[in-house]
CSV table of C-alpha atoms in Angstrom, one decimal:
chain,number,residue,atom,x,y,z
F,1,MET,CA,54.5,155.7,16.7
F,2,ALA,CA,51.6,158.7,17.9
F,3,ALA,CA,48.9,155.8,16.3
F,4,ALA,CA,50.1,152.7,18.6
F,5,ARG,CA,50.3,155.1,21.4
F,6,SER,CA,46.5,156.4,21.0
F,7,VAL,CA,44.9,153.3,19.6
F,8,ALA,CA,47.4,151.7,23.5
F,9,ALA,CA,45.8,154.4,25.0
F,10,GLY,CA,42.1,153.8,24.6
F,11,VAL,CA,42.1,150.6,25.6
F,12,THR,CA,39.6,150.6,28.9
F,13,ASP,CA,40.0,149.1,32.3
F,14,PRO,CA,38.3,145.9,32.1
F,15,GLU,CA,37.1,146.5,35.9
F,16,LEU,CA,36.4,150.0,35.5
F,17,PRO,CA,35.2,150.6,31.9
F,18,MET,CA,35.2,154.4,32.0
F,19,LEU,CA,38.5,154.4,32.4
F,20,THR,CA,41.1,154.2,29.8
F,21,LEU,CA,44.7,152.2,30.7
F,22,ALA,CA,45.8,155.1,30.1
F,23,ASP,CA,44.0,157.5,32.4
F,24,LEU,CA,44.8,155.0,35.6
F,25,GLY,CA,48.0,155.6,34.6
F,26,VAL,CA,49.1,151.7,34.6
F,27,LEU,CA,50.6,152.2,31.3
F,28,ARG,CA,53.8,152.7,31.5
F,29,GLY,CA,55.1,152.7,28.0
F,30,VAL,CA,54.8,152.7,24.1
F,31,GLU,CA,57.1,152.2,22.3
F,32,VAL,CA,57.4,151.1,18.0
F,33,VAL,CA,60.4,149.1,17.1
F,34,ASP,CA,59.7,148.9,13.9
F,35,ASP,CA,56.6,148.9,11.5
F,36,SER,CA,55.0,145.5,12.7
F,37,HIS,CA,56.5,145.6,16.2
F,38,VAL,CA,55.7,147.7,19.1
F,39,VAL,CA,56.4,147.4,22.8
F,40,VAL,CA,53.4,148.2,25.6
F,41,GLU,CA,54.6,148.1,29.1
F,42,ILE,CA,51.8,148.3,31.8
F,43,THR,CA,52.0,147.8,35.6
F,44,PRO,CA,49.5,146.3,38.1
F,45,THR,CA,47.6,148.6,40.7
F,46,TYR,CA,48.2,146.0,43.0
F,47,SER,CA,50.3,143.1,43.2
F,48,GLY,CA,47.3,140.4,43.0
F,49,CYS,CA,45.6,142.6,40.5
F,50,PRO,CA,43.1,139.6,38.5
F,51,ALA,CA,43.0,141.8,35.9
F,52,MET,CA,46.2,142.3,34.4
F,53,ALA,CA,46.0,139.2,32.2
F,54,ALA,CA,42.5,141.1,30.7
F,55,MET,CA,44.4,144.2,29.7
F,56,ARG,CA,46.9,142.5,27.9
F,57,ASP,CA,45.2,140.4,26.2
F,58,ASP,CA,43.3,143.3,25.2
F,59,LEU,CA,46.0,145.3,24.1
F,60,VAL,CA,47.5,142.6,21.9
F,61,ARG,CA,43.8,142.5,20.2
F,62,ALA,CA,43.8,146.6,19.6
F,63,LEU,CA,46.6,147.1,18.3
F,64,THR,CA,46.4,143.5,16.1
F,65,GLY,CA,43.3,145.0,14.9
F,66,ALA,CA,45.7,148.5,14.2
F,67,GLY,CA,47.6,146.2,12.2
F,68,PHE,CA,51.2,145.1,14.4
F,69,GLU,CA,52.0,141.6,13.6
F,70,GLN,CA,53.9,141.8,17.0
F,71,VAL,CA,53.1,143.4,20.3
F,72,GLU,CA,54.5,142.8,23.0
F,73,VAL,CA,53.4,143.4,26.5
F,74,ARG,CA,55.5,144.5,29.9
F,75,ILE,CA,55.2,144.5,32.9
F,76,SER,CA,57.0,147.3,35.1
F,77,LEU,CA,57.1,146.9,38.5
F,78,HIS,CA,59.0,149.9,39.7
F,79,PRO,CA,58.1,152.5,40.7
F,80,ALA,CA,55.2,151.7,42.0
F,81,TRP,CA,51.5,152.5,41.0
F,82,THR,CA,49.9,155.2,42.9
F,83,THR,CA,46.4,156.9,42.9
F,84,ASP,CA,48.9,160.2,42.0
F,85,TRP,CA,48.8,159.0,38.3
F,86,ILE,CA,45.3,158.9,37.3
F,87,THR,CA,45.3,161.5,35.0
F,88,PRO,CA,42.5,164.9,35.7
F,89,ALA,CA,40.1,162.8,32.9
F,90,GLY,CA,40.2,159.8,34.5
F,91,ARG,CA,39.2,161.8,37.6
F,92,VAL,CA,36.0,163.4,36.2
F,93,ALA,CA,35.2,160.1,34.4
F,94,LEU,CA,35.3,158.4,37.8
F,95,ALA,CA,33.3,160.9,39.4
F,96,ALA,CA,30.8,160.6,36.7
F,97,ALA,CA,30.2,157.3,37.4
F,98,GLY,CA,29.7,157.5,40.9
F,99,ILE,CA,33.5,156.3,41.9
F,100,SER,CA,35.0,159.2,44.4
F,101,PRO,CA,38.2,160.0,42.6
F,102,PRO,CA,41.6,159.3,45.1
F,103,GLY,CA,42.8,162.3,47.7
F,104,PRO,CA,46.9,162.6,47.1
F,105,ALA,CA,48.8,159.4,47.9
F,106,PRO,CA,50.8,159.4,51.4
F,107,SER,CA,54.4,159.1,51.2
F,108,ALA,CA,55.7,155.9,50.7
F,109,ASP,CA,59.2,156.4,51.8
F,110,GLY,CA,60.6,155.6,55.3
F,111,PRO,CA,58.4,153.9,58.1
F,112,ILE,CA,55.0,153.9,57.6
F,113,PRO,CA,53.1,154.8,60.5
F,114,LEU,CA,50.6,152.5,62.3
F,115,THR,CA,47.2,154.5,61.8
F,116,LEU,CA,44.6,153.4,64.6
F,117,LEU,CA,42.1,155.3,63.7
F,118,PRO,CA,39.7,155.6,60.9
F,119,THR,CA,41.7,157.2,57.4
F,120,ALA,CA,41.0,160.6,57.9
F,121,ARG,CA,39.7,161.8,54.6
F,122,GLN,CA,37.5,164.5,52.8
F,123,VAL,CA,35.7,163.2,51.2
F,124,ARG,CA,32.4,164.1,48.9
F,125,CYS,CA,29.6,161.8,47.4
F,126,PRO,CA,29.6,161.2,43.9
F,127,GLN,CA,26.2,161.2,43.9
F,128,CYS,CA,24.8,164.6,45.1
F,129,ASP,CA,28.0,166.2,46.4
F,130,SER,CA,27.2,166.6,49.7
F,131,PRO,CA,30.4,166.6,51.8
F,132,ALA,CA,28.9,164.5,54.9
F,133,THR,CA,30.1,161.0,53.9
F,134,GLU,CA,31.5,158.4,56.1
F,135,LEU,CA,33.9,155.4,55.6
F,136,VAL,CA,32.2,151.6,55.6
F,137,SER,CA,35.2,149.4,55.3
F,138,GLU,CA,38.8,150.2,53.4
F,139,PHE,CA,38.3,146.9,52.0
F,140,GLY,CA,35.8,147.6,48.6
F,141,SER,CA,34.7,145.4,45.5
F,142,THR,CA,38.3,145.5,43.7
F,143,ALA,CA,41.9,146.1,45.5
F,144,CYS,CA,42.0,149.9,44.4
F,145,LYS,CA,38.3,150.8,46.5
F,146,ALA,CA,37.2,151.5,49.6
F,147,GLN,CA,33.4,151.2,50.6
F,148,TYR,CA,31.4,154.4,51.9
F,149,ARG,CA,28.4,155.4,52.6
F,150,CYS,CA,26.9,159.3,51.9
F,151,THR,CA,24.7,160.3,55.6
F,152,SER,CA,23.1,163.2,53.3
F,153,CYS,CA,21.7,161.0,50.2
F,154,LEU,CA,21.9,157.8,52.1
F,155,GLU,CA,24.0,156.3,48.9
F,156,PRO,CA,27.0,153.5,49.3
F,157,PHE,CA,30.1,154.6,47.5
F,158,ASP,CA,33.0,153.6,46.1
F,159,HIS,CA,36.4,155.9,46.8
F,160,VAL,CA,39.4,155.0,45.2
F,161,LYS,CA,41.7,154.5,48.3
F,162,GLU,CA,45.5,156.2,47.9
F,163,ILE,CA,48.8,154.3,47.6
X,1,MET,CA,18.3,160.9,44.8
X,2,ASN,CA,20.4,159.3,42.8
X,3,SER,CA,20.9,160.6,39.5
X,4,ARG,CA,21.5,157.9,37.3
X,5,THR,CA,17.8,157.0,37.9
X,6,GLU,CA,16.8,159.8,36.1
X,7,ARG,CA,18.6,158.7,33.1
X,8,PRO,CA,16.2,157.5,30.1
X,9,ALA,CA,16.3,152.9,30.8
X,10,GLU,CA,17.6,152.2,27.1
X,11,ASP,CA,20.9,154.9,28.3
X,12,GLU,CA,23.7,151.5,27.9
X,13,HIS,CA,25.1,153.2,30.6
X,14,ASP,CA,21.9,152.7,32.8
X,15,SER,CA,23.4,149.1,33.2
X,16,ALA,CA,25.9,148.0,35.9
X,17,TYR,CA,26.8,145.2,33.2
X,18,SER,CA,26.9,147.2,30.3
X,19,GLY,CA,30.9,147.8,30.4
X,20,LEU,CA,30.9,144.1,30.6
X,21,LEU,CA,29.5,143.9,27.4
X,22,VAL,CA,31.0,145.9,24.7
X,23,ASN,CA,34.4,142.8,24.8
X,24,ASP,CA,33.1,139.4,25.1
X,25,ALA,CA,36.8,138.5,24.9
X,26,HIS,CA,36.8,139.5,29.2
X,27,TRP,CA,35.9,136.7,29.8
X,28,ALA,CA,37.3,134.3,27.6
X,29,PHE,CA,41.3,134.1,28.3
X,30,GLY,CA,43.2,132.9,25.7
X,31,ALA,CA,41.1,134.2,23.3
X,32,ALA,CA,44.0,136.3,21.5
X,33,PRO,CA,47.3,136.1,20.2
X,34,VAL,CA,49.8,136.2,22.9
X,35,PRO,CA,53.0,135.7,22.1
X,36,GLU,CA,55.4,133.2,23.3
X,37,GLY,CA,56.5,133.1,26.4
X,38,HIS,CA,54.5,136.7,27.5
X,39,GLY,CA,51.3,135.0,28.2
X,40,GLU,CA,50.8,134.5,31.9
X,41,ASP,CA,54.4,135.9,33.1
X,42,PRO,CA,53.6,138.6,36.4
X,43,LEU,CA,57.8,139.4,35.0
X,44,ALA,CA,57.2,139.5,31.7
X,45,GLY,CA,60.2,141.7,30.3
X,46,LEU,CA,61.9,142.7,33.1
X,47,ASP,CA,65.3,142.0,33.7
X,48,THR,CA,65.6,139.4,36.1
X,49,THR,CA,69.3,138.9,35.9
X,50,VAL,CA,71.2,137.7,39.3
X,51,PRO,CA,72.9,140.5,40.9
X,52,ALA,CA,76.5,140.5,40.2
X,53,GLY,CA,78.4,138.7,43.5
X,54,VAL,CA,75.3,137.4,44.6
X,55,ASP,CA,74.4,133.6,44.9
X,56,ALA,CA,71.9,132.6,43.1
X,57,PRO,CA,70.2,129.4,44.7
X,58,THR,CA,70.0,131.6,47.7
X,59,LEU,CA,68.6,134.5,46.3
X,60,ALA,CA,66.0,132.2,45.1
X,61,THR,CA,65.7,130.2,48.6
X,62,TYR,CA,65.0,133.1,50.1
X,63,ALA,CA,62.5,134.6,47.4
X,64,LEU,CA,60.3,131.3,48.2
X,65,MET,CA,60.7,131.7,51.8
X,66,LEU,CA,59.3,135.2,51.3
X,67,GLY,CA,56.4,134.0,48.7
X,68,ASP,CA,55.8,131.3,50.5
X,69,ASP,CA,55.0,133.4,53.7
X,70,ALA,CA,52.3,134.7,51.9
X,71,LEU,CA,51.0,131.9,50.0
X,72,VAL,CA,50.2,129.9,53.2
X,73,MET,CA,48.8,133.1,54.6
X,74,SER,CA,46.8,134.0,51.7
X,75,HIS,CA,45.5,130.5,51.5
X,76,ARG,CA,44.1,130.8,55.0
X,77,ILE,CA,43.1,134.3,54.6
X,78,ALA,CA,40.7,133.0,51.7
X,79,GLU,CA,39.0,129.9,53.7
X,80,TRP,CA,36.9,133.2,55.8
X,81,THR,CA,35.8,134.0,52.3
X,82,SER,CA,31.9,133.8,53.1
X,83,ASN,CA,32.6,132.9,56.6
X,84,ALA,CA,34.1,136.4,58.2
X,85,PRO,CA,30.9,137.8,60.9
X,86,ASP,CA,29.6,140.8,58.1
X,87,LEU,CA,29.8,141.8,54.4
X,88,GLU,CA,32.4,144.2,54.8
X,89,ASP,CA,34.9,142.2,56.7
X,90,ASP,CA,34.4,139.3,54.1
X,91,ILE,CA,35.4,141.4,51.4
X,92,ALA,CA,38.3,143.0,53.9
X,93,LEU,CA,39.7,140.0,54.4
X,94,SER,CA,39.1,138.6,50.8
X,95,ASN,CA,41.4,141.8,49.5
X,96,ILE,CA,43.8,141.0,52.2
X,97,ALA,CA,44.3,136.7,50.9
X,98,LEU,CA,44.0,138.4,46.9
X,99,ASP,CA,47.2,141.0,48.0
X,100,LEU,CA,49.1,138.1,49.4
X,101,LEU,CA,48.3,135.6,47.0
X,102,GLY,CA,50.1,138.2,43.9
X,103,GLN,CA,52.7,139.0,46.3
X,104,ALA,CA,53.4,134.8,46.4
X,105,ARG,CA,53.1,134.6,42.5
X,106,LEU,CA,55.9,137.4,41.8
X,107,LEU,CA,57.9,135.7,44.8
X,108,LEU,CA,57.6,132.1,43.2
X,109,ALA,CA,58.3,133.8,40.1
X,110,ARG,CA,61.2,135.8,41.1
X,111,ALA,CA,62.9,132.6,42.7
X,112,ALA,CA,61.9,130.5,39.9
X,113,ARG,CA,64.3,133.2,37.6
X,114,ALA,CA,66.8,133.6,39.9
X,115,ASP,CA,66.9,129.4,39.7
X,116,ALA,CA,65.3,127.3,37.7
X,117,SER,CA,66.2,124.2,39.6
X,118,VAL,CA,63.9,125.0,42.4
X,119,VAL,CA,60.8,124.3,40.4
X,120,PRO,CA,59.6,121.0,40.6
X,121,VAL,CA,59.5,119.2,37.1
X,122,LEU,CA,55.9,118.2,35.6
X,123,PRO,CA,54.9,116.2,33.0
X,124,GLU,CA,55.9,116.8,29.6
X,125,GLY,CA,53.1,119.2,27.7
X,126,SER,CA,51.6,121.0,31.4
X,127,PRO,CA,51.2,123.9,30.7
X,128,ALA,CA,51.8,125.5,34.3
X,129,PRO,CA,54.3,128.4,34.4
X,130,PRO,CA,57.4,127.6,37.1
X,131,GLU,CA,55.1,130.0,40.1
X,132,ASP,CA,52.2,127.5,39.3
X,133,ALA,CA,54.4,125.0,39.7
X,134,LEU,CA,56.0,125.9,42.7
X,135,ALA,CA,53.0,126.8,44.8
X,136,TYR,CA,51.2,123.1,43.3
X,137,PHE,CA,53.6,120.6,43.3
X,138,ARG,CA,55.7,120.7,46.2
X,139,GLU,CA,54.9,118.6,49.2
X,140,ALA,CA,54.3,120.6,52.6
X,141,HIS,CA,58.5,119.8,53.8
X,142,GLU,CA,59.2,121.8,50.7
X,143,LEU,CA,57.5,124.9,52.0
X,144,ARG,CA,59.5,127.5,53.8
X,145,ASN,CA,56.8,129.7,55.2
X,146,VAL,CA,57.0,130.4,59.1
X,147,ARG,CA,54.8,128.5,61.4
X,148,LEU,CA,52.4,131.3,62.4
X,149,ALA,CA,51.2,131.5,58.4
X,150,GLU,CA,49.7,127.9,58.5
X,151,VAL,CA,47.9,127.7,62.1
X,152,VAL,CA,44.4,125.9,61.3
X,153,ASN,CA,41.8,128.9,61.9
X,154,GLY,CA,40.3,129.9,64.6
X,155,ASP,CA,37.5,132.4,65.2
X,156,PHE,CA,37.4,136.2,64.2
X,157,ALA,CA,39.4,137.6,67.0
X,158,GLU,CA,42.0,134.4,66.2
X,159,ALA,CA,42.5,135.9,62.4
X,160,THR,CA,42.6,139.7,63.7
X,161,VAL,CA,45.7,138.7,65.9
X,162,ARG,CA,47.0,136.4,63.0
X,163,ILE,CA,46.9,139.3,60.9
X,164,LEU,CA,48.7,141.5,62.7
X,165,LEU,CA,51.3,139.4,63.8
X,166,PHE,CA,52.1,139.2,60.2
X,167,SER,CA,51.8,142.5,58.9
X,168,VAL,CA,53.8,143.9,61.9
X,169,TRP,CA,56.5,141.7,60.8
X,170,ARG,CA,56.0,141.7,57.1
X,171,LEU,CA,56.0,145.5,57.1
X,172,ALA,CA,58.7,146.1,59.1
X,173,THR,CA,60.8,143.7,57.1
X,174,TRP,CA,59.4,145.0,54.1
X,175,GLU,CA,60.3,148.4,54.4
X,176,ARG,CA,64.1,147.5,54.0
X,177,LEU,CA,63.7,145.1,51.4
X,178,ARG,CA,62.8,148.2,49.3
X,179,SER,CA,66.7,148.7,49.0
X,180,SER,CA,67.0,145.4,48.1
X,181,ALA,CA,70.2,144.9,45.8
X,182,ASP,CA,68.2,142.4,43.8
X,183,HIS,CA,65.8,144.8,41.9
X,184,VAL,CA,63.3,142.7,41.2
X,185,LEU,CA,62.8,142.3,45.3
X,186,ALA,CA,62.9,145.8,45.9
X,187,ALA,CA,60.4,146.7,43.5
X,188,VAL,CA,57.7,144.0,44.7
X,189,ALA,CA,58.4,145.5,48.7
X,190,ALA,CA,57.7,148.9,46.9
X,191,LYS,CA,54.6,147.6,45.7
X,192,GLY,CA,53.6,145.6,48.6
X,193,VAL,CA,54.3,148.0,52.0
X,194,LYS,CA,51.4,149.7,50.5
X,195,GLU,CA,49.2,147.0,50.6
X,196,LEU,CA,50.7,145.5,53.9
X,197,ALA,CA,50.1,149.2,55.4
X,198,TYR,CA,46.3,148.5,55.1
X,199,HIS,CA,46.6,145.3,56.0
X,200,ARG,CA,48.3,146.3,59.5
X,201,ASP,CA,46.1,149.3,59.7
X,202,TYR,CA,42.7,147.2,59.7
X,203,ALA,CA,44.1,144.3,61.5
X,204,ALA,CA,45.4,146.7,64.6
X,205,ARG,CA,42.3,148.6,64.1
X,206,TRP,CA,40.1,145.2,65.3
X,207,PHE,CA,42.4,144.5,68.1
X,208,VAL,CA,41.9,147.5,69.6
X,209,THR,CA,38.1,147.1,68.3
X,210,LEU,CA,37.5,143.7,70.7
X,211,ALA,CA,40.0,144.6,73.4
X,212,GLN,CA,37.6,147.5,74.1
X,213,GLY,CA,34.8,145.6,72.8
X,214,THR,CA,32.7,143.2,75.4
X,215,PRO,CA,33.9,140.8,78.0
X,216,GLU,CA,33.0,138.2,75.1
X,217,SER,CA,35.2,139.5,72.4
X,218,ARG,CA,37.9,140.9,74.8
X,219,ARG,CA,38.3,137.2,76.4
X,220,ARG,CA,38.2,135.8,73.0
X,221,LEU,CA,41.1,138.1,71.9
X,222,LEU,CA,43.6,137.2,74.8
X,223,ALA,CA,42.7,133.3,74.2
X,224,ALA,CA,43.8,134.2,70.1
X,225,LEU,CA,47.1,136.3,71.5
X,226,ASP,CA,48.1,133.6,73.9
X,227,ALA,CA,47.6,130.6,71.3
X,228,LEU,CA,49.3,132.4,68.6
X,229,TRP,CA,52.4,134.0,71.0
X,230,PRO,CA,54.5,131.2,71.3
X,231,LEU,CA,55.2,131.5,67.0
X,232,TRP,CA,56.0,135.4,67.4
X,233,PRO,CA,59.4,134.7,68.3
X,234,GLU,CA,60.0,132.7,64.9
X,235,LEU,CA,59.5,135.3,63.0
X,236,PHE,CA,62.8,137.0,64.0
X,237,ASP,CA,65.2,133.7,63.9
X,238,THR,CA,67.6,134.3,61.2
X,239,HIS,CA,68.0,131.4,58.9
X,240,PRO,CA,71.4,131.0,57.2
X,241,VAL,CA,69.3,131.3,54.1
X,242,GLU,CA,68.8,134.4,55.1
X,243,ALA,CA,71.7,135.6,56.9
X,244,ALA,CA,73.7,135.1,53.5
X,245,ALA,CA,71.1,137.0,51.6
X,246,ALA,CA,71.4,139.9,54.0
X,247,GLU,CA,75.2,139.5,53.4
X,248,SER,CA,74.9,139.6,49.8
X,249,GLY,CA,72.7,142.6,50.1
X,250,VAL,CA,69.7,140.9,48.7
X,251,GLY,CA,67.9,140.1,52.0
X,252,VAL,CA,66.7,141.0,55.0
X,253,ASP,CA,68.0,139.5,58.4
X,254,PRO,CA,64.9,139.0,60.5
X,255,ALA,CA,66.8,139.6,63.6
X,256,ALA,CA,67.2,143.2,62.3
X,257,VAL,CA,63.7,143.9,62.4
X,258,ARG,CA,62.8,143.1,65.5
X,259,ASP,CA,62.8,146.0,67.8
X,260,ALA,CA,61.2,148.0,65.2
X,261,ALA,CA,58.3,144.8,64.9
X,262,GLU,CA,58.0,145.3,68.6
X,263,ALA,CA,57.3,149.0,68.7
X,264,VAL,CA,54.6,148.8,66.7
X,265,LEU,CA,53.4,145.9,68.6
X,266,ASP,CA,53.8,147.9,71.6
X,267,GLN,CA,51.9,150.2,70.3
X,268,VAL,CA,48.7,148.7,69.6
X,269,LEU,CA,49.1,146.4,72.5
X,270,ASP,CA,49.1,149.4,74.6
X,271,ALA,CA,45.8,151.3,72.7
X,272,ALA,CA,44.3,148.1,74.1
X,273,ASP,CA,45.3,148.1,76.9
X,274,VAL,CA,46.4,144.4,76.4
X,275,PRO,CA,49.6,143.2,78.4
X,276,ARG,CA,52.2,141.4,76.3
X,277,PRO,CA,52.2,137.4,76.8
X,278,SER,CA,54.5,135.3,78.9
X,279,ALA,CA,53.8,132.3,77.1
X,280,PRO,CA,57.2,130.5,75.9
X,281,ARG,CA,58.2,130.2,72.2
X,282,ARG,CA,57.4,127.2,70.5
X,283,ALA,CA,60.2,124.5,69.9
X,284,GLY,CA,61.2,123.2,66.5
X,285,VAL,CA,61.5,119.5,66.2
X,286,LEU,CA,64.8,119.2,66.4
X,287,GLY,CA,66.0,123.1,66.3
X,288,ARG,CA,64.2,122.8,62.7
X,289,THR,CA,60.8,125.2,62.4
X,290,GLY,CA,59.3,126.4,59.2
X,291,ARG,CA,61.9,128.1,57.5
X,292,ASP,CA,63.1,124.4,57.1
X,293,GLY,CA,60.7,122.5,55.6
X,294,MET,CA,59.5,121.4,59.3
X,295,HIS,CA,55.4,122.1,59.9
X,296,GLY,CA,52.6,121.2,62.0
X,297,GLU,CA,50.5,118.3,59.9
X,298,ALA,CA,47.6,121.1,59.7
X,299,LEU,CA,49.5,122.1,56.1
X,300,GLY,CA,49.7,118.9,54.8
X,301,ARG,CA,46.1,119.0,55.0
X,302,MET,CA,46.0,123.0,53.4
X,303,LEU,CA,48.3,121.6,50.9
X,304,ALA,CA,46.1,118.5,49.4
X,305,GLU,CA,43.3,120.4,49.3
X,306,MET,CA,44.8,123.1,47.9
X,307,GLN,CA,46.8,121.5,45.4
X,308,SER,CA,44.4,118.7,44.8
X,309,VAL,CA,42.4,120.1,40.9
X,310,ALA,CA,46.6,120.9,39.6
X,311,ARG,CA,47.6,117.4,40.7
X,312,ALA,CA,45.1,115.7,39.2
X,313,HIS,CA,45.0,118.0,36.0
X,314,PRO,CA,48.7,118.7,35.5
X,315,ARG,CA,48.3,119.1,32.1
X,316,GLY,CA,45.2,121.2,32.2
X,317,VAL,CA,44.3,124.1,30.1
X,318,TRP,CA,42.3,127.2,32.8
C-alpha cells in the first residue's frame, strides 16, 4: 500500500514538471485492491486541463513498472480542485522554478461577487523577491496561471492563480 | 538579475525544455497500456447513475443544452487564437475557450451516460468516444445552444460584449446548478463557477475600459452591445426540457436567474456609464429558438469547418 502510494505520489505533472501530482493536490487517492490491482483517483485542475490524459498515462506506466498488472485511474470531480491543496513542498518547488505560488483561495460558496478592478494580490517576484510587482494578465501560459512582471528586476513571471 | 543565468550551462534545469525530455511518452499518447473503458473518458470511475425520480432523456437533453452552449461559444472564442489585438488577450481568449471546451466535454459525456440514445451512431470500428460523437457528428438542427453563442465573430468589442453577456448568465445559472440533484452536474458546476468568474471579470473589465477609452472604442462597444442585445432575452426563456429538469431538481429554470443576472449586468453598465439598450428581442422561427435546434445559418458553416476532419475520418485514431 505504502509502495503504491509513494510510486503514484512521485509522478510529476506534465506541464509543471517541478511538481509531483501529490504536491499539486490532484492525486486524490491510491487504493490497493490486491497485489496486482491498484485504483488511483485524480482530479482535474481546470475543466479543460489538457494534461489529464498524460497524467493518467504516466500513472499507469509508473504503477505498471512497480509491478501492478491492473492500474485503474478514476476521475474525481467533487470537491473541485483548489490551489489550497498545493502542498508546502509544492509551493517551495514552484518558487524555486521561478513561478509565484498561490495565496489562499477565495470561498467558492454563495454568489460570486463581480470584481471590476484588477485582483489585488500580495505577489513577490520569485526571481529577486521584490514586492514591487504588477499584474499583466489574469490568463497565462496554462489555465492555472496569471502573468506578472516585476518592476524591480523587470523579469516577467507566472503566478499560480487562486481558485 | 535572473539567478538562473548564473548556473553552469550544463545544468539540465537550465533548459526550459529539459523537463519535457525526461519522458518522451508525454508526447506519445496511447503508448501506455490503458485499461479498456478508461481511455479518454472524462468521467472514468464516476457514479453516473441517473438520480431516482429523474427522467433520463430529460437529464441528457438538459446536459446537451449546457454542453452545446459551451461547445459553440468555445469554438467562436477559439477563432480568436492568433487574431487578438495583443498577445495577452490572445492567451486570455484561448484560455477561456479551453475552459469552455472542458465544460462541454464533461457535459456531453454526462448526457451520453444518462441516455445513450442521444449519441449519433458512428461507423463500426470508430474509436470516437460518445462526447466526440456528439460534438462532431450532429447537424446544426440537433444542437441545443442558445443563439448568442453562435453569432459570427465581430471585432474585439463584440467579443468582449458577447463573453460578458454569456458569462454573466452562465455564472448566475451555475451558482444554482451547484446544488443539482445530479451529482455529476453539481460537480461540473462547482468547478465551472471558478472558471466563469474569471471569464466574467475579464469581459467586465474590458467592457468598462472600452466604454471609458476613446470615442472610437466606445462607439464600437455600443455598436456591439446593440447588435447582441436582441439575443439576451432568449437566455432566460424556459424551454420545456429546462422546466422539467428544474422540476426534478437536476436543472435550473433560466427565468429564475434573470434578476440576479440583470443585477450583475447593471453593475457593469453603471461602472461603464452605458445605458441599457432598448432593442427588442430577436424573434424565433415559428416561436422556435436555439434551445429547439433553430439556429442561424452561421452555425452550419461553423460546424462544417469544426467537424470536417472528424467526419472525413470517422475511424481515425488521433
